[in-house]
Tab-separated table of C-alpha atoms and ligand atoms in Angstrom:
chain	number	residue	atom	x	y	z
A	1	MET	CA	-15.542	130.221	-17.124
A	2	GLY	CA	-17.041	131.694	-20.280
A	3	ILE	CA	-18.567	129.708	-23.151
A	4	THR	CA	-18.659	125.890	-22.996
A	5	LYS	CA	-19.956	123.433	-25.611
A	6	THR	CA	-21.181	119.985	-24.617
A	7	LYS	CA	-23.905	117.391	-25.106
A	8	GLY	CA	-26.414	116.384	-22.471
A	9	ILE	CA	-29.621	114.631	-21.455
A	10	VAL	CA	-32.233	116.493	-19.400
A	11	ILE	CA	-32.839	114.385	-16.267
A	12	ASN	CA	-34.891	116.892	-14.279
A	13	HIS	CA	-36.607	120.237	-14.803
A	14	ALA	CA	-38.119	122.776	-12.441
A	15	ASN	CA	-39.746	126.179	-12.779
A	16	SER	CA	-37.686	129.101	-11.589
A	17	LYS	CA	-38.745	132.706	-11.087
A	18	ASP	CA	-40.682	134.503	-13.815
A	19	ALA	CA	-40.658	132.424	-16.981
A	20	ASP	CA	-37.331	130.721	-16.308
A	21	LYS	CA	-36.579	127.040	-15.924
A	22	ILE	CA	-33.744	125.193	-14.247
A	23	LEU	CA	-32.717	121.979	-15.962
A	24	THR	CA	-30.613	119.204	-14.455
A	25	VAL	CA	-28.528	117.868	-17.325
A	26	LEU	CA	-26.205	114.861	-17.429
A	27	THR	CA	-23.195	115.561	-19.650
A	28	PRO	CA	-20.246	113.280	-20.497
A	29	ASP	CA	-17.503	115.748	-19.605
A	30	LEU	CA	-18.999	118.101	-16.964
A	31	GLY	CA	-21.010	115.462	-15.057
A	32	LYS	CA	-24.387	116.525	-13.693
A	33	ILE	CA	-24.959	120.265	-14.134
A	34	SER	CA	-27.718	122.821	-13.542
A	35	VAL	CA	-28.683	124.947	-16.543
A	36	LEU	CA	-30.806	128.091	-16.328
A	37	VAL	CA	-33.056	128.591	-19.350
A	38	LYS	CA	-34.402	132.112	-19.457
A	39	GLY	CA	-37.807	133.105	-20.733
A	40	VAL	CA	-39.183	129.654	-21.570
A	41	LYS	CA	-42.804	130.696	-21.326
A	42	ASN	CA	-42.424	134.125	-22.911
A	43	LYS	CA	-44.701	134.811	-25.848
A	44	ASN	CA	-41.697	134.804	-28.124
A	45	GLY	CA	-39.899	132.025	-26.277
A	46	ASN	CA	-39.215	129.028	-28.490
A	47	ASN	CA	-37.242	126.891	-26.032
A	48	MET	CA	-40.130	124.794	-24.726
A	49	SER	CA	-39.169	121.431	-26.225
A	50	ILE	CA	-35.531	121.571	-25.171
A	51	THR	CA	-36.683	121.595	-21.525
A	52	GLU	CA	-38.525	118.254	-21.833
A	53	LEU	CA	-37.289	115.301	-19.786
A	54	PHE	CA	-34.955	112.820	-21.519
A	55	VAL	CA	-34.277	115.044	-24.557
A	56	PHE	CA	-30.715	114.639	-25.885
A	57	LEU	CA	-29.196	118.044	-26.625
A	58	ASP	CA	-26.268	119.802	-28.197
A	59	LEU	CA	-25.579	122.680	-25.814
A	60	VAL	CA	-23.764	125.996	-25.797
A	61	LEU	CA	-23.547	127.215	-22.201
A	62	TYR	CA	-22.219	130.238	-20.413
A	63	LYS	CA	-20.820	130.191	-16.900
A	64	ASN	CA	-19.712	133.204	-14.965
A	65	THR	CA	-19.643	132.649	-11.225
A	66	GLY	CA	-21.696	130.260	-9.081
A	67	ASP	CA	-22.862	126.747	-9.793
A	68	VAL	CA	-25.427	127.361	-12.498
A	69	TYR	CA	-24.759	127.436	-16.241
A	70	LEU	CA	-26.786	129.811	-18.380
A	71	LEU	CA	-28.174	128.407	-21.636
A	72	ASN	CA	-26.811	130.267	-24.624
A	73	SER	CA	-28.296	127.982	-27.298
A	74	ALA	CA	-29.443	124.366	-27.673
A	75	GLU	CA	-30.309	122.009	-30.485
A	76	ILE	CA	-32.160	118.745	-30.135
A	77	ILE	CA	-30.091	115.765	-31.282
A	78	GLU	CA	-32.797	113.216	-30.386
A	79	PRO	CA	-36.199	114.018	-28.815
A	80	PHE	CA	-37.242	110.366	-28.154
A	81	TYR	CA	-40.864	111.168	-29.000
A	82	ASN	CA	-42.129	107.591	-28.485
A	83	ILE	CA	-41.551	107.511	-24.757
A	84	ARG	CA	-43.603	110.670	-24.129
A	85	VAL	CA	-46.925	109.049	-24.905
A	86	ASP	CA	-46.359	106.037	-22.662
A	87	ILE	CA	-46.968	106.702	-18.951
A	88	GLU	CA	-45.351	103.426	-17.901
A	89	LYS	CA	-42.128	104.154	-19.802
A	90	ILE	CA	-42.020	107.691	-18.377
A	91	CYS	CA	-42.362	106.177	-14.925
A	92	PHE	CA	-39.435	103.760	-15.391
A	93	LEU	CA	-37.287	106.552	-16.870
A	94	THR	CA	-38.197	108.870	-13.988
A	95	TYR	CA	-36.846	106.222	-11.621
A	96	ILE	CA	-33.633	106.001	-13.683
A	97	SER	CA	-33.234	109.813	-13.783
A	98	LYS	CA	-33.735	110.055	-10.034
A	99	LEU	CA	-31.118	107.382	-9.424
A	100	ILE	CA	-28.633	109.124	-11.749
A	101	SER	CA	-29.392	112.536	-10.296
A	102	ASP	CA	-28.747	111.257	-6.767
A	103	ILE	CA	-25.481	109.449	-7.500
A	104	SER	CA	-23.772	111.869	-9.896
A	105	THR	CA	-22.052	115.220	-9.216
A	106	GLU	CA	-20.601	118.113	-11.162
A	107	ASN	CA	-17.089	117.839	-12.620
A	108	GLN	CA	-17.232	114.048	-12.717
A	109	ASN	CA	-16.347	112.208	-15.941
A	110	SER	CA	-19.686	110.643	-16.815
A	111	PHE	CA	-18.972	109.242	-20.256
A	112	GLU	CA	-19.866	105.640	-19.381
A	113	LEU	CA	-22.961	106.656	-17.402
A	114	MET	CA	-24.123	108.908	-20.227
A	115	GLN	CA	-23.638	106.098	-22.767
A	116	LEU	CA	-25.630	103.685	-20.570
A	117	LEU	CA	-28.427	106.249	-20.085
A	118	LEU	CA	-28.615	107.005	-23.806
A	119	ASN	CA	-28.760	103.298	-24.707
A	120	THR	CA	-31.449	102.736	-22.098
A	121	ILE	CA	-33.642	105.647	-23.244
A	122	TYR	CA	-33.177	104.551	-26.862
A	123	LEU	CA	-34.351	101.006	-26.066
A	124	TYR	CA	-37.352	102.339	-24.106
A	125	SER	CA	-38.277	104.313	-27.206
A	126	GLN	CA	-38.023	101.231	-29.432
A	127	ASN	CA	-40.638	98.956	-27.797
A	128	THR	CA	-38.525	95.859	-28.409
A	129	LYS	CA	-37.610	95.041	-24.791
A	130	ASP	CA	-39.658	94.678	-21.627
A	131	ASN	CA	-39.707	97.768	-19.350
A	132	MET	CA	-38.654	95.857	-16.229
A	133	PHE	CA	-35.884	94.046	-18.142
A	134	LEU	CA	-34.353	97.381	-19.229
A	135	VAL	CA	-34.362	98.944	-15.768
A	136	THR	CA	-32.910	95.763	-14.209
A	137	VAL	CA	-30.022	95.576	-16.675
A	138	PHE	CA	-29.455	99.334	-16.208
A	139	GLN	CA	-29.272	98.924	-12.413
A	140	ILE	CA	-26.790	96.017	-12.630
A	141	ARG	CA	-24.508	97.767	-15.117
A	142	LEU	CA	-24.610	100.807	-12.854
A	143	LEU	CA	-22.748	98.796	-10.179
A	144	ARG	CA	-19.670	98.810	-12.404
A	145	ILE	CA	-19.968	102.543	-13.051
A	146	LEU	CA	-20.370	103.227	-9.334
A	147	GLY	CA	-17.199	101.267	-8.688
A	148	PHE	CA	-18.839	98.480	-6.657
A	149	ASN	CA	-17.223	95.846	-8.927
A	150	PRO	CA	-18.518	92.614	-7.384
A	151	ILE	CA	-16.164	89.578	-7.392
A	152	ILE	CA	-17.686	87.266	-10.015
A	153	ASP	CA	-14.952	84.829	-11.067
A	154	LYS	CA	-14.812	82.543	-7.994
A	155	CYS	CA	-16.207	81.915	-4.517
A	156	PHE	CA	-15.055	84.730	-2.243
A	157	TYR	CA	-14.329	82.322	0.634
A	158	CYS	CA	-12.986	79.027	-0.757
A	159	LYS	CA	-12.077	80.154	-4.311
A	160	THR	CA	-13.993	77.390	-6.114
A	161	LYS	CA	-15.425	78.312	-9.495
A	162	ASP	CA	-18.704	76.496	-8.751
A	163	VAL	CA	-20.694	79.459	-7.399
A	164	SER	CA	-24.436	79.606	-6.728
A	165	SER	CA	-25.196	82.589	-4.443
A	166	PHE	CA	-24.317	86.229	-4.004
A	167	SER	CA	-22.966	87.543	-0.726
A	168	ILE	CA	-24.129	91.122	-0.179
A	169	LYS	CA	-21.799	91.366	2.802
A	170	GLU	CA	-18.692	90.486	0.770
A	171	ASN	CA	-19.918	91.897	-2.577
A	172	ALA	CA	-19.045	88.610	-4.249
A	173	LEU	CA	-20.349	85.337	-5.639
A	174	ILE	CA	-20.001	82.385	-3.294
A	175	CYS	CA	-20.476	78.589	-3.471
A	176	GLU	CA	-23.341	76.509	-2.042
A	177	ASN	CA	-21.270	75.300	0.890
A	178	CYS	CA	-19.992	78.721	1.948
A	179	ALA	CA	-23.505	80.196	1.534
A	180	LYS	CA	-24.613	78.115	4.544
A	181	ASN	CA	-22.527	80.385	6.787
A	182	ASP	CA	-23.338	83.652	5.016
A	183	THR	CA	-26.737	84.795	6.238
A	184	GLY	CA	-28.477	87.082	3.811
A	185	SER	CA	-26.777	85.658	0.702
A	186	ILE	CA	-29.028	85.426	-2.354
A	187	TYR	CA	-29.426	82.246	-4.417
A	188	LEU	CA	-28.758	82.616	-8.160
A	189	SER	CA	-29.145	79.848	-10.748
A	190	LYS	CA	-26.405	79.157	-13.329
A	191	SER	CA	-28.187	81.159	-16.031
A	192	ALA	CA	-28.831	84.114	-13.681
A	193	ILE	CA	-25.104	84.101	-12.797
A	194	ASN	CA	-24.164	83.993	-16.472
A	195	ALA	CA	-26.474	86.956	-17.168
A	196	LEU	CA	-25.013	88.872	-14.199
A	197	LYS	CA	-21.470	88.302	-15.486
A	198	TYR	CA	-22.507	89.265	-19.011
A	199	ILE	CA	-24.090	92.573	-17.906
A	200	LEU	CA	-21.022	93.521	-15.849
A	201	VAL	CA	-18.315	92.664	-18.413
A	202	SER	CA	-19.853	92.993	-21.901
A	203	ASP	CA	-19.142	95.806	-24.337
A	204	SER	CA	-21.303	98.833	-23.502
A	205	LYS	CA	-23.166	98.616	-26.823
A	206	LYS	CA	-24.163	94.971	-26.223
A	207	VAL	CA	-25.117	95.128	-22.564
A	208	PHE	CA	-28.847	94.621	-23.237
A	209	SER	CA	-28.383	91.987	-25.970
A	210	PHE	CA	-29.099	88.680	-24.308
A	211	ASP	CA	-32.045	86.387	-23.619
A	212	ILE	CA	-33.029	85.080	-20.216
A	213	SER	CA	-35.832	82.847	-18.905
A	214	GLU	CA	-38.544	84.388	-16.737
A	215	LYS	CA	-37.386	82.402	-13.709
A	216	SER	CA	-33.741	83.470	-13.979
A	217	PHE	CA	-34.781	87.054	-14.645
A	218	ALA	CA	-36.857	87.044	-11.448
A	219	GLU	CA	-33.713	85.957	-9.516
A	220	LEU	CA	-31.638	88.747	-11.059
A	221	LYS	CA	-34.320	91.318	-10.343
A	222	LEU	CA	-34.525	90.264	-6.693
A	223	PHE	CA	-30.721	90.308	-6.427
A	224	ILE	CA	-30.328	93.904	-7.657
A	225	LYS	CA	-33.300	95.103	-5.625
A	226	ILE	CA	-31.758	93.808	-2.381
A	227	TYR	CA	-28.308	95.051	-3.449
A	228	LEU	CA	-29.416	98.659	-4.129
A	229	CYS	CA	-31.573	98.821	-0.997
A	230	GLU	CA	-28.647	97.592	1.134
A	231	LYS	CA	-25.809	99.589	-0.482
A	232	LEU	CA	-27.665	102.783	-1.421
A	233	ASP	CA	-31.127	103.294	0.049
A	234	LYS	CA	-34.563	101.651	0.377
A	235	GLN	CA	-36.068	104.346	-1.844
A	236	TYR	CA	-34.433	102.581	-4.832
A	237	ASP	CA	-36.828	99.645	-4.536
A	238	ILE	CA	-38.125	99.638	-8.110
A	239	ASP	CA	-41.396	97.823	-7.307
A	240	LYS	CA	-42.395	100.360	-4.644
A	241	PHE	CA	-41.433	103.263	-6.880
A	242	ILE	CA	-43.432	101.997	-9.853
A	243	ALA	CA	-46.443	101.050	-7.677
A	244	LYS	CA	-46.795	104.706	-6.647
A	245	TYR	CA	-47.393	105.695	-10.276
A	246	ILE	CA	-49.069	102.715	-11.904
A	247	ILE	CA	-52.212	101.257	-10.398
B	301	ZN	ZN1	-17.000	78.571	-1.236
């Protein structure tokens, strides 16, 4: 209770009564928290920009009783201006925020998730990587953070290293032979498997730093789409989500 200092990224915002706003903020140490910002739209209020989505903030918060933190003061560390003028990028990041908001809770150590989100937003703001590439890599890396930890070093059934499919049922790579008896397994080429392994085990700063052919990328994208729909929910189908916003 009392004053708390932390850093955070705004992943949702909603109007509250009068001129107040409630922000959903992802922080490394407190997990996902709700922050009440008083008097945002007051004539003298100067807090407007800190309530924008995806802004990275230095925060001083106050908590008395209840679940909501009260904003004492905030400074913008990084506003990520570039993404705000691009409707497609905002759409992809809205998907990512929704996913994070749904899976994270308060009082959960979110250091790795926060680092992944920051890297992802930064790369969206840089225009150097394809939008769908970024969200796909984000989704796959998220499996590790969520603790799904797929088996990727050998076939789940016969232990051979020569794997070529992914078994959703067993959460593991499997070989061509064993895939015949695993209905619903997803074929992955050698380069798609290498990319999958890279995303799951690489250093967090390098997770987006690899090249992949269009064909192998399409396999990876299909894999993670089926995976998230099966393990989490059908609403995390990226194509359907994006189609609602972009015509
Ligand atoms: Zn096998």
